[in-house]
Amino acid sequence: MENNSINRRNFLKYTGLSGAGLVLGISNANAAVVTATAVVETGQALSLLTPYIIIEKTGKITIFNTKPEIGQGTFQSIPALIAEELGISSDQYEIKQTGGESKFGPMQMSGGSMSVRLNYNELRKVGAAAREMLITAAAKQWNVSEVECTAENAKVTHQPTGKTLTYGELVETAAKLEVPKNPTLKDPKDFKILGKPAKRQDIPLKVSGRAVFGIDAELPNMVYASVERCPVFGSKLKDFDKTATLKVTGVEQVVEVERVFGVYKTTGVAVVAKNYWAALKGRKALKVNWDYQGKENFNTADYTQYLRDLAKNEGLIDKSEGDFDKIFAESVQKVEAFYETPFVSHSTMEAMNCTAHWYENGNLEIWTSTQVSSDTVRDMMSRFGLKEENITLHTCFNGGGFGRRLAIDFIIEAVNLAKAIKKPVKLIWTREDDTQLGPFRPPTFSALKGALTTDGKLAAFQHKVIAPTILSFLNPAFDKTKVDETMVEGISHQAYEIPNMKNTFVYADIHVPLLWWRSVTSSTLAFSHECFIDELAHKAGKDPMTFRLEMLTKESDTKRVLQKLKEVSNWDRPLPKGKGRGVAQWSFFAGLAGQVIEVTKLSDNSVKIDKVYVVIDLGTVVNPDTVKAQMEGAVIMGITAATKNGITFANGRTVQSNFHDNPVLRINEAPKVEVHILAEGGATIKGVGEPGLPPVAPALANAIFAATGIRLKKMPFNLDNLGE
């Protein structure tokens, strides 16, 4: 722990307070070391501090949330880690969302299921340090032993006498104390918040309409913009005629504006108007000529064949153990298969939008829904040559993220536009823009081989991934001669004990922008990998669950997940004819989950999903209700990606345009979902947001095989007619 402080002027400026208080956080000086800092009225600079708590003399307590709320629950879970140790309930503190300020650290972002799993202990220590300082302050004031005092409900109590002092009454004294170097964390058995179902503070705001999403931003004299962009990927703007557009009532300006997504840059034509309707109407009146750069013939059929042809290449080695080639060649029981997955759009319910205002003094203010607050500020600083103090970012509630808002192309576009028109402007993408212009989840094609021993055990396994890569868009220095680890995610790190393995990667070119999607590449690779495990089990003549568990002789989290699934799904109980169940699990950087799905084959050759059993292994859970909601959402999203239209291309452009031809699962199609959480402690805390999605497609496909005998190897599959 460090004991740093700031001068009064900076402290008041920083906190907006009217007097002394206590600010505690994590040191920016060494992010790897958990430290906390008490702030008093004199002393060192605030730059060392990543503050999380402010306690004022009035008793007001503020906890900062550095992880943008995208529906996943960080608005509750991150402050809860501090509140638990500090001894305050959810109605005793205010939550403020940070806006990318460097004093809050470089990781103000939501992605990779990192928010809780990487901050669980560090933030608890911040709360615990504050609690101990407040107890020490009270003990000094009463001249009693600290061990006789407890802190709860925002006050310290001297147990023998019942005397109490509020945190506000203690804060001035506490702020002058040395910060505990190793604060004692609560025993989990004493938790009042963590591990228990808790109401989320953002829900009342959302159901009452008081929550402010990016699209809700309103400013005086604000104008609206809609941008016409070339639908053919890789094209350039030649010229445009704005004559008809300027005749539309309400239209004020028509200007060029650049969209920047990594190395992908395009120029569109923005119609700026007094209201959004006029902007849209003016956009439709535009006459634009594009130079397609020879990209107008790009289509899904040709690209699919291109990927299939690439499968003939040996590929770059991702992992090689034992001697796969020899064992596979000598085996008399072999299985080979080829799996395909489509492009998919993110389709957040809140379409991309950003409101930006350049002031006459050169300051920039932004209102938007983003997953990457700190990245946004850093990008604006470098892109426009601004100092941090010249930028104000309002990180609003996100109407869905799913990885799409890890990119800031729409923010750059809005800021460029605001600078060009010299007015505050709200840029809104239409649903068609959002569906058709990407970036998309990339497809992965998988060529798999497996060899069995004579007693039906897996002796050799190969997973070759053929795919374009996301990093080729995001990293100008991307090296296609090396394996892109994000595109072989998880295939070489499952817990199955396989003596001979050879996994490879084949790079595929593409010019269509790609981006992370919820659970990244695991959302596609788990489908091929776990379905192929089922194929091998069938070849071996073994039950799929038994086959998997036989490859897990050592104790592992994966083994525990499968055993729990077997128990809660009554796996060994026979199902009636026409019904089937399938199992899949997936372990990757974000965490581990498994699912059993039960389906029924109907007389019209369709399949109904009856029930989904989910087991997620977390080690430690903050809010079980949030985890349950995340798993239910993951199942819905996973079934959508597995069974609804993917994104396809014709004439260089996206075929789908809106939810009518790019649908999501409807409520009448949603199955029952039963969630079981493994929170049995352990050193590793796993993520929640993404692990529930990868097992959905393979568990469903395996269940369909069990019910119908039809092995599905290409997503999406049509549940209404398996014969298609």
XYZ file of C-alpha atoms in Angstrom:
724
model
C 0.000 0.000 0.000
C 1.081 3.543 -0.602
C 0.106 6.570 1.379
C -0.167 9.358 -1.123
C -2.178 12.507 -0.997
C -2.953 15.542 -3.094
C -3.097 19.245 -2.584
C -6.382 20.812 -1.624
C -6.933 22.584 -4.933
C -6.478 19.443 -7.003
C -8.477 17.375 -4.573
C -11.470 19.684 -4.701
C -11.168 19.998 -8.459
C -10.951 16.279 -8.798
C -13.742 15.227 -6.549
C -16.022 18.177 -6.871
C -16.313 18.128 -3.104
C -16.680 21.076 -0.771
C -14.249 19.799 1.847
C -12.023 16.942 2.925
C -12.932 13.374 2.249
C -11.488 9.964 1.712
C -10.635 8.666 -1.704
C -9.368 5.144 -2.088
C -8.269 3.286 -5.128
C -5.551 1.379 -6.892
C -2.221 2.932 -7.723
C -1.536 3.730 -11.337
C 2.166 3.627 -10.582
C 2.188 -0.144 -10.691
C -1.026 -1.704 -11.845
C 0.280 -5.176 -11.079
C 0.554 -4.335 -7.399
C -2.595 -3.673 -5.492
C -2.220 -0.474 -3.602
C -4.578 2.026 -2.144
C -4.272 5.688 -1.465
C -5.846 7.874 1.095
C -6.438 11.427 0.023
C -6.284 14.328 2.409
C -6.039 18.007 1.835
C -2.293 18.310 1.428
C 0.350 16.191 -0.180
C 1.298 14.517 -3.410
C -0.231 14.525 -6.825
C -3.351 12.573 -7.666
C -1.766 11.052 -10.731
C -0.763 7.995 -8.733
C -4.322 7.144 -7.949
C -7.003 5.121 -9.691
C -9.795 6.062 -7.358
C -12.798 3.873 -6.748
C -14.319 5.258 -3.544
C -15.084 8.779 -2.413
C -16.565 9.275 1.047
C -17.609 12.821 1.883
C -18.072 14.435 5.272
C -21.776 14.599 4.532
C -21.798 10.817 4.503
C -22.304 10.613 0.762
C -20.446 7.652 -0.723
C -19.596 7.375 -4.395
C -18.192 4.277 -6.070
C -16.847 4.544 -9.595
C -17.534 1.837 -12.141
C -14.792 1.611 -14.746
C -16.438 -1.169 -16.750
C -19.075 0.088 -19.214
C -22.499 -1.452 -18.637
C -23.515 -3.326 -21.783
C -26.278 -5.349 -20.172
C -23.885 -7.766 -18.487
C -24.298 -6.333 -14.980
C -21.023 -4.540 -14.211
C -22.955 -1.494 -12.998
C -23.835 -3.679 -9.999
C -21.059 -6.244 -9.797
C -18.001 -3.978 -9.844
C -19.221 -1.610 -7.082
C -20.479 -4.652 -5.136
C -16.911 -5.926 -4.725
C -16.005 -2.719 -2.898
C -19.303 -2.337 -1.061
C -19.081 -5.838 0.423
C -15.795 -5.090 2.156
C -16.714 -1.516 3.032
C -19.886 -2.653 4.740
C -22.463 -0.671 2.824
C -25.640 -1.716 1.071
C -26.658 -0.808 -2.457
C -28.867 2.067 -1.289
C -26.005 3.697 0.592
C -23.804 4.649 -2.344
C -24.029 6.333 -5.690
C -22.465 4.774 -8.768
C -20.707 6.911 -11.340
C -19.515 5.629 -14.699
C -16.027 6.717 -15.692
C -15.326 8.327 -19.020
C -11.882 7.155 -20.042
C -9.973 9.525 -17.771
C -6.393 8.318 -17.338
C -6.692 8.667 -13.564
C -9.052 5.691 -13.661
C -6.508 3.520 -15.424
C -6.068 2.120 -18.932
C -8.571 -0.734 -18.676
C -11.880 1.101 -18.688
C -13.454 -1.397 -21.006
C -15.884 -4.299 -21.071
C -14.774 -7.281 -23.101
C -13.235 -10.701 -22.790
C -15.328 -11.483 -19.707
C -12.586 -9.718 -17.763
C -14.436 -7.289 -15.528
C -14.896 -9.445 -12.434
C -12.375 -12.204 -13.036
C -9.457 -9.766 -13.206
C -10.598 -7.385 -10.466
C -12.262 -9.565 -7.853
C -9.585 -9.469 -5.178
C -8.071 -6.088 -6.018
C -11.329 -4.191 -5.612
C -12.215 -6.057 -2.445
C -8.897 -4.890 -0.998
C -9.804 -1.293 -1.801
C -13.027 -1.651 0.183
C -11.296 -3.521 2.992
C -8.610 -0.846 3.322
C -11.255 1.848 3.671
C -13.122 -0.203 6.260
C -10.032 -0.675 8.387
C -9.132 3.013 8.219
C -12.611 4.021 9.319
C -12.512 1.556 12.217
C -9.107 2.861 13.277
C -10.400 6.428 13.163
C -13.374 5.539 15.352
C -11.263 3.584 17.840
C -8.940 6.543 18.230
C -11.835 8.896 18.795
C -13.364 6.645 21.434
C -9.965 5.584 22.829
C -10.962 1.933 22.581
C -9.507 -1.152 20.943
C -10.116 -1.576 17.215
C -11.105 -5.197 17.768
C -14.131 -3.970 19.723
C -15.396 -2.052 16.691
C -17.277 -3.216 13.623
C -18.139 -1.463 10.377
C -21.497 -2.034 8.768
C -24.291 0.007 7.195
C -21.973 2.987 6.649
C -21.158 3.398 10.321
C -18.698 2.061 12.867
C -20.097 0.593 16.061
C -18.313 0.067 19.383
C -19.859 -3.223 20.319
C -19.448 -3.058 24.141
C -21.183 0.337 24.425
C -23.257 0.510 21.259
C -21.777 3.885 20.357
C -21.750 4.645 16.642
C -20.147 7.108 14.257
C -21.067 7.419 10.606
C -18.472 7.112 7.873
C -19.032 10.782 7.114
C -18.200 11.711 10.685
C -15.021 9.649 10.543
C -13.745 10.439 7.100
C -11.597 13.462 7.929
C -9.676 11.520 10.574
C -9.520 8.378 8.483
C -8.093 10.225 5.504
C -5.028 11.183 7.537
C -4.194 7.589 8.473
C -1.729 5.349 6.764
C -3.382 3.052 4.271
C -3.235 -0.586 5.451
C -0.719 -2.545 3.410
C -2.522 -5.850 3.740
C -6.129 -5.266 4.714
C -7.924 -8.327 5.976
C -10.584 -9.505 3.579
C -13.873 -10.824 4.825
C -14.346 -14.534 5.218
C -16.741 -15.495 2.397
C -19.073 -17.029 4.989
C -19.683 -13.493 6.260
C -20.602 -12.061 2.843
C -23.838 -10.117 2.752
C -23.665 -9.196 -0.960
C -21.208 -11.374 -2.859
C -22.439 -14.768 -3.887
C -26.055 -13.860 -3.189
C -28.799 -12.813 -5.615
C -28.872 -9.016 -5.676
C -30.964 -6.383 -7.399
C -29.096 -4.458 -10.093
C -29.136 -0.687 -9.710
C -29.399 -0.172 -13.463
C -32.652 -2.099 -13.864
C -35.021 0.491 -12.271
C -33.389 3.131 -14.458
C -33.948 1.060 -17.581
C -37.505 -0.037 -16.950
C -38.534 3.519 -16.059
C -36.823 5.125 -19.021
C -34.422 7.122 -16.877
C -31.309 5.298 -18.031
C -29.355 7.326 -20.565
C -28.108 5.338 -23.529
C -25.925 6.919 -26.160
C -28.853 7.361 -28.502
C -30.659 9.424 -25.817
C -28.108 12.245 -25.851
C -29.635 15.654 -26.583
C -27.882 19.020 -26.855
C -29.069 22.545 -27.583
C -28.794 23.408 -31.292
C -27.861 19.813 -32.082
C -28.274 18.543 -35.628
C -28.679 14.980 -36.875
C -26.728 13.062 -39.480
C -27.184 9.972 -41.589
C -24.325 8.757 -43.773
C -24.551 7.100 -47.174
C -21.697 4.595 -47.399
C -20.847 2.331 -50.273
C -22.489 -1.061 -49.827
C -19.723 -2.753 -51.806
C -16.849 -3.402 -49.423
C -13.515 -1.990 -50.498
C -14.941 0.728 -52.756
C -14.077 4.400 -53.057
C -16.231 7.496 -53.379
C -16.066 9.011 -56.882
C -18.505 11.920 -56.682
C -22.026 12.824 -55.589
C -24.866 15.159 -56.503
C -26.525 16.843 -53.504
C -28.949 19.020 -55.453
C -32.080 17.064 -54.589
C -30.947 16.489 -51.037
C -30.576 20.180 -50.287
C -34.175 20.710 -51.394
C -35.427 18.486 -48.568
C -36.895 20.610 -45.798
C -34.616 20.572 -42.794
C -31.437 19.514 -44.549
C -28.587 21.889 -43.775
C -25.377 20.428 -45.147
C -24.012 17.547 -47.198
C -20.366 16.703 -46.530
C -17.894 13.879 -46.975
C -16.941 11.969 -43.831
C -14.416 9.224 -43.211
C -15.078 5.963 -41.364
C -11.959 4.370 -39.872
C -11.961 0.770 -38.658
C -8.384 -0.318 -38.076
C -6.740 -0.503 -41.487
C -10.157 -0.343 -43.166
C -10.982 3.210 -44.247
C -13.873 4.416 -46.359
C -15.384 7.765 -47.233
C -19.135 8.301 -47.091
C -21.497 11.208 -47.681
C -23.192 12.644 -44.597
C -26.519 14.421 -44.759
C -26.888 16.856 -41.856
C -30.345 18.089 -40.936
C -32.390 19.683 -38.200
C -34.039 16.346 -37.427
C -33.312 12.703 -38.117
C -36.249 12.218 -40.475
C -34.983 15.001 -42.722
C -31.474 13.540 -42.641
C -32.798 10.145 -43.760
C -35.020 11.637 -46.433
C -32.161 13.749 -47.726
C -29.885 10.720 -47.778
C -32.344 8.846 -49.988
C -32.327 11.773 -52.422
C -28.552 11.672 -52.807
C -26.980 10.560 -56.063
C -23.614 8.961 -55.369
C -21.122 7.342 -57.713
C -18.726 4.759 -56.321
C -15.604 3.154 -57.674
C -16.039 -0.486 -56.730
C -12.351 -1.263 -57.177
C -13.234 -4.610 -58.751
C -14.932 -5.789 -55.543
C -18.463 -5.906 -56.973
C -18.216 -9.588 -57.843
C -17.439 -10.787 -54.334
C -19.996 -13.349 -53.188
C -20.504 -16.031 -50.555
C -20.475 -18.989 -52.933
C -17.053 -18.150 -54.339
C -15.605 -17.293 -50.954
C -16.899 -20.532 -49.468
C -15.237 -22.502 -52.245
C -12.041 -20.501 -51.687
C -11.989 -21.590 -48.038
C -12.687 -25.188 -48.988
C -9.803 -25.120 -51.467
C -7.484 -23.692 -48.812
C -8.189 -26.744 -46.681
C -5.840 -28.660 -48.978
C -2.935 -26.652 -47.535
C -0.960 -28.148 -44.687
C -1.254 -25.030 -42.548
C 0.853 -23.522 -39.808
C 1.355 -25.630 -36.688
C -0.556 -24.420 -33.650
C 0.172 -27.439 -31.477
C 1.891 -30.746 -32.114
C 2.182 -33.516 -29.534
C 3.137 -37.134 -30.037
C 3.075 -38.331 -33.645
C -0.340 -37.650 -35.128
C 0.634 -38.472 -38.724
C 2.004 -41.909 -37.850
C -0.812 -42.945 -35.527
C -3.501 -41.709 -37.891
C -1.911 -43.477 -40.859
C -1.683 -46.781 -38.990
C -5.141 -46.687 -37.418
C -7.907 -48.925 -38.728
C -10.609 -46.783 -37.132
C -10.533 -43.301 -38.620
C -12.978 -40.447 -38.886
C -12.654 -37.357 -41.061
C -15.061 -34.423 -41.234
C -15.387 -30.895 -42.529
C -17.405 -28.194 -40.750
C -18.442 -24.727 -41.921
C -19.753 -21.641 -40.130
C -21.039 -18.336 -41.553
C -20.366 -14.644 -41.143
C -22.604 -13.182 -38.429
C -23.599 -9.615 -37.569
C -23.577 -8.271 -34.027
C -27.035 -6.661 -34.310
C -27.114 -4.863 -30.982
C -30.597 -3.594 -30.124
C -29.245 -0.051 -29.888
C -27.823 0.716 -33.299
C -24.465 2.461 -33.558
C -24.641 6.128 -32.641
C -22.537 8.942 -31.294
C -23.102 12.577 -30.419
C -20.065 14.840 -30.699
C -19.453 18.537 -30.113
C -16.322 20.526 -30.878
C -16.311 23.768 -28.902
C -14.818 26.997 -30.183
C -11.932 26.648 -27.736
C -10.972 23.343 -29.343
C -12.408 21.113 -26.643
C -14.226 17.951 -27.661
C -17.207 16.394 -25.859
C -18.638 12.984 -26.772
C -21.757 11.076 -25.720
C -21.898 7.467 -26.835
C -22.439 3.830 -25.980
C -19.044 2.168 -26.048
C -17.269 -0.820 -24.554
C -13.904 0.955 -24.613
C -13.904 4.256 -22.755
C -10.162 4.584 -22.184
C -9.326 3.472 -25.739
C -11.726 6.080 -27.089
C -10.053 8.937 -25.229
C -6.576 7.756 -26.193
C -7.600 7.504 -29.834
C -9.078 11.002 -29.843
C -5.890 12.372 -28.295
C -3.631 10.843 -30.922
C -5.960 11.267 -33.874
C -6.786 14.929 -33.276
C -3.703 16.045 -31.340
C -5.674 16.811 -28.193
C -4.639 16.754 -24.572
C -6.703 14.653 -22.229
C -8.083 17.716 -20.437
C -9.566 18.845 -23.752
C -11.731 15.728 -24.077
C -14.883 14.826 -22.157
C -16.378 11.413 -22.826
C -19.775 10.466 -21.466
C -19.871 6.675 -21.364
C -23.586 5.952 -21.582
C -25.437 2.710 -20.989
C -24.961 0.372 -23.955
C -27.978 -1.173 -25.621
C -25.939 -4.305 -26.262
C -22.293 -4.723 -27.100
C -21.434 -8.309 -28.110
C -18.005 -7.027 -29.181
C -19.317 -4.540 -31.769
C -18.655 -1.579 -29.508
C -15.063 -2.637 -28.984
C -14.577 -0.768 -32.250
C -14.935 3.006 -32.373
C -15.395 3.555 -36.107
C -18.796 5.190 -35.534
C -17.303 7.499 -32.888
C -14.498 8.619 -35.178
C -17.052 9.184 -37.898
C -19.205 11.402 -35.648
C -16.232 13.379 -34.354
C -14.959 13.928 -37.886
C -18.391 15.125 -38.868
C -18.785 17.479 -35.907
C -15.441 19.025 -36.759
C -16.431 19.521 -40.382
C -19.835 21.116 -39.767
C -18.850 23.032 -36.609
C -22.024 22.027 -34.774
C -22.991 19.455 -32.182
C -24.225 16.464 -34.148
C -25.840 13.134 -33.409
C -24.870 10.485 -35.935
C -27.187 7.467 -36.058
C -26.647 4.319 -38.081
C -29.838 2.798 -39.408
C -30.575 -0.860 -38.736
C -29.713 -1.458 -42.379
C -26.339 0.255 -41.923
C -25.698 -1.853 -38.860
C -26.639 -5.110 -40.572
C -24.918 -4.524 -43.891
C -21.706 -2.641 -43.239
C -20.027 -4.802 -40.633
C -17.679 -5.496 -39.061
C -18.800 -9.117 -38.846
C -17.869 -12.252 -36.956
C -15.585 -14.159 -39.321
C -16.434 -17.663 -40.500
C -14.217 -20.588 -39.582
C -13.992 -23.778 -41.604
C -12.606 -26.843 -39.869
C -11.029 -29.978 -41.288
C -10.856 -32.647 -38.605
C -9.303 -36.063 -38.368
C -9.381 -38.599 -35.584
C -8.082 -42.128 -35.011
C -9.343 -44.610 -32.445
C -7.679 -47.523 -30.736
C -9.190 -50.958 -31.092
C -10.941 -50.512 -27.738
C -12.494 -47.240 -28.818
C -10.210 -44.682 -27.235
C -9.107 -41.517 -29.020
C -5.486 -42.005 -30.040
C -4.887 -39.176 -32.500
C -6.692 -35.913 -33.220
C -6.276 -33.052 -35.653
C -8.185 -29.798 -35.990
C -7.188 -27.651 -38.967
C -8.783 -24.192 -38.975
C -9.200 -22.323 -42.252
C -10.280 -18.720 -41.724
C -9.725 -15.038 -42.352
C -8.494 -13.158 -39.310
C -9.736 -10.233 -37.268
C -6.252 -9.025 -36.450
C -5.456 -8.442 -40.110
C -7.855 -5.484 -39.871
C -6.806 -4.213 -36.474
C -3.042 -4.614 -36.649
C -1.246 -2.970 -39.589
C 1.795 -5.125 -38.791
C -0.170 -8.393 -38.858
C 2.042 -11.257 -40.016
C 0.129 -13.830 -42.065
C 3.079 -16.243 -41.926
C 2.393 -16.875 -38.242
C -0.540 -18.545 -36.516
C -3.173 -16.063 -35.400
C -3.875 -17.458 -31.960
C -7.260 -15.779 -31.801
C -8.419 -17.853 -34.763
C -7.474 -21.216 -33.231
C -8.825 -20.246 -29.849
C -9.262 -23.170 -27.500
C -8.703 -26.016 -29.940
C -5.353 -26.978 -28.418
C -6.241 -26.315 -24.803
C -9.178 -28.547 -23.993
C -8.653 -30.838 -20.990
C -9.177 -34.037 -22.992
C -6.153 -36.302 -22.630
C -5.205 -37.075 -26.233
C -1.738 -38.591 -26.749
C -1.224 -37.490 -30.354
C -2.434 -34.107 -31.564
C -1.597 -31.865 -34.487
C -3.614 -28.665 -34.844
C -2.960 -26.206 -37.636
C -4.130 -22.907 -39.102
C -4.572 -21.798 -42.709
C -4.834 -18.067 -43.314
C -7.481 -16.775 -45.724
C -7.532 -13.332 -47.342
C -10.605 -11.126 -47.220
C -11.483 -7.442 -47.602
C -14.745 -7.466 -45.597
C -14.214 -5.915 -42.123
C -14.201 -8.411 -39.242
C -14.382 -8.012 -35.490
C -14.665 -9.866 -32.204
C -18.109 -11.329 -31.557
C -19.363 -12.617 -28.213
C -16.988 -15.451 -27.203
C -14.853 -14.562 -30.231
C -13.708 -17.563 -32.320
C -14.854 -20.064 -29.719
C -18.395 -19.391 -30.921
C -17.574 -21.244 -34.136
C -14.677 -23.541 -33.289
C -16.503 -25.214 -30.411
C -19.181 -26.268 -32.913
C -16.806 -28.233 -35.112
C -14.568 -29.460 -32.295
C -17.267 -30.799 -29.976
C -19.434 -32.175 -32.782
C -16.418 -34.091 -34.063
C -15.822 -35.492 -30.584
C -19.376 -36.797 -30.842
C -18.627 -38.317 -34.220
C -15.671 -40.121 -32.719
C -17.798 -41.375 -29.831
C -20.321 -42.730 -32.326
C -17.551 -44.419 -34.298
C -16.283 -45.968 -31.066
C -19.792 -47.151 -30.233
C -19.810 -45.252 -26.966
C -22.145 -42.894 -25.203
C -20.952 -39.307 -25.927
C -20.784 -38.366 -22.237
C -18.908 -41.544 -21.342
C -16.502 -41.051 -24.250
C -15.655 -37.552 -23.013
C -15.236 -38.563 -19.378
C -12.957 -41.435 -20.395
C -10.598 -38.815 -21.819
C -10.555 -37.023 -18.455
C -8.813 -39.444 -16.108
C -7.196 -36.601 -14.175
C -9.162 -34.221 -12.003
C -10.000 -31.066 -13.910
C -12.582 -28.305 -14.045
C -13.849 -29.731 -17.329
C -14.402 -33.112 -15.698
C -16.368 -31.486 -12.872
C -18.521 -29.572 -15.347
C -19.340 -32.709 -17.331
C -20.067 -34.711 -14.193
C -22.410 -31.984 -12.979
C -24.111 -31.893 -16.364
C -24.549 -35.635 -16.286
C -26.185 -35.340 -12.864
C -28.528 -32.394 -13.409
C -29.676 -33.492 -16.858
C -30.375 -37.074 -15.750
C -28.183 -38.099 -18.635
C -28.469 -41.796 -17.936
C -32.271 -41.711 -17.978
C -33.498 -42.965 -21.372
C -35.574 -40.541 -23.437
C -38.710 -41.516 -25.365
C -38.386 -42.330 -29.055
C -38.072 -39.189 -31.169
C -36.245 -37.292 -28.478
C -32.519 -36.836 -28.123
C -29.990 -35.072 -25.965
C -26.573 -33.728 -26.826
C -23.676 -32.550 -24.752
C -20.822 -30.125 -25.343
C -18.350 -28.172 -23.246
C -15.806 -25.522 -24.029
C -12.887 -24.101 -22.096
C -11.094 -20.995 -23.358
C -9.536 -17.765 -22.168
C -12.824 -16.365 -20.827
C -13.859 -19.386 -18.798
C -15.591 -22.742 -18.953
C -19.157 -23.914 -19.431
C -20.979 -26.979 -20.663
C -24.490 -27.722 -21.815
C -26.874 -30.574 -22.383
C -29.687 -29.825 -24.813
C -32.796 -31.942 -25.268
C -34.766 -31.866 -28.521
C -37.801 -33.524 -30.050
C -38.162 -34.569 -33.677
C -41.636 -33.635 -34.904
C -43.694 -35.349 -37.563
C -43.089 -32.568 -40.122
C -39.331 -33.208 -40.033
C -38.724 -30.197 -37.834
C -36.994 -30.162 -34.466
C -38.123 -28.479 -31.277
C -35.620 -27.511 -28.598
C -37.133 -28.659 -25.318
C -34.650 -27.703 -22.672
C -31.095 -26.484 -22.143
C -29.102 -27.425 -19.058
C -26.182 -25.096 -18.418
C -23.310 -25.659 -16.024
C -20.824 -22.830 -15.720
C -17.693 -23.090 -13.638
C -16.738 -19.775 -12.054
C -14.776 -20.560 -8.936
C -16.418 -17.559 -7.329
C -19.686 -15.827 -8.124
C -20.687 -12.220 -7.400
C -24.389 -12.186 -8.316
C -26.011 -15.532 -9.218
C -29.014 -13.743 -10.708
C -26.776 -11.931 -13.171
C -24.993 -15.162 -14.056
C -28.321 -16.852 -14.707
C -29.386 -13.984 -16.945
C -26.071 -14.112 -18.789
C -26.443 -17.833 -19.418
C -30.016 -17.421 -20.647
C -28.864 -14.659 -22.977
C -25.955 -16.745 -24.195
C -28.278 -19.646 -25.002
C -30.625 -17.382 -26.970
C -27.732 -15.807 -28.844
C -26.112 -19.177 -29.459
C -29.288 -20.717 -30.865
C -29.795 -17.637 -33.038
C -26.304 -17.957 -34.510
C -26.744 -21.699 -35.016
C -30.177 -21.670 -36.615
C -30.974 -18.245 -38.081
C -29.668 -16.679 -41.248
C -26.038 -15.801 -41.231
C -24.658 -12.911 -43.249
C -24.131 -13.646 -46.943
C -22.775 -11.579 -49.820
C -23.718 -11.049 -53.458
C -22.470 -8.440 -55.924
C -19.902 -7.307 -53.401
C -22.445 -6.347 -50.756
C -24.372 -7.840 -47.834
C -27.587 -9.584 -48.830
C -29.396 -9.228 -45.492
C -30.622 -5.832 -44.344
C -32.768 -5.969 -41.202
C -34.351 -8.333 -38.700
C -36.826 -9.664 -41.266
C -34.015 -11.461 -43.115
C -31.431 -11.469 -40.327
C -33.676 -12.608 -37.472
C -33.012 -13.336 -33.847
C -34.713 -16.053 -31.829
C -38.252 -15.071 -30.886
C -39.762 -15.624 -27.461
C -42.040 -18.419 -28.674
C -38.958 -20.295 -29.899
C -36.999 -19.918 -26.662
C -36.462 -23.163 -24.744
C -36.454 -23.641 -21.012
C -33.016 -22.940 -19.590
C -31.786 -24.404 -16.322
C -28.573 -22.900 -14.978
C -26.193 -24.438 -12.460
C -23.230 -22.474 -11.138
C -20.079 -24.112 -9.830
C -18.620 -21.652 -7.345
C -16.478 -23.852 -5.201
C -13.566 -21.496 -4.727
C -10.105 -22.039 -6.107
C -7.362 -19.763 -7.291
C -8.843 -19.087 -10.707
C -11.876 -16.872 -11.131
C -13.504 -17.409 -14.499
C -15.596 -15.110 -16.651
C -19.350 -15.073 -17.184
C -20.282 -13.077 -20.261
C -18.891 -15.347 -22.963
C -18.433 -18.960 -21.767
C -22.140 -19.765 -21.983
C -22.248 -19.361 -25.747
C -19.706 -21.759 -27.383
C -21.314 -25.037 -26.216
C -24.776 -24.114 -27.549
C -24.345 -24.997 -31.226
C -22.478 -28.298 -30.723
C -24.799 -29.452 -27.922
C -27.770 -28.690 -30.168
C -26.292 -30.401 -33.220
C -25.342 -33.428 -31.133
C -28.877 -33.589 -29.707
C -30.329 -33.451 -33.213
C -28.099 -36.346 -34.234
C -29.249 -38.317 -31.207
C -32.897 -37.687 -32.084
C -32.765 -37.993 -35.857
C -29.506 -39.606 -36.941
C -28.761 -36.507 -39.020
C -25.261 -35.107 -38.468
C -25.224 -31.351 -39.103
C -21.852 -29.936 -40.128
C -22.732 -26.533 -41.449
C -24.226 -23.575 -39.630
C -26.836 -22.267 -39.769
C -29.076 -25.319 -39.726
C -32.773 -25.168 -40.390
C -34.744 -26.538 -37.457
C -37.978 -26.262 -39.430
C -36.819 -28.748 -42.025
C -33.740 -30.834 -41.426
C -34.019 -32.147 -44.941
C -32.965 -28.786 -46.362
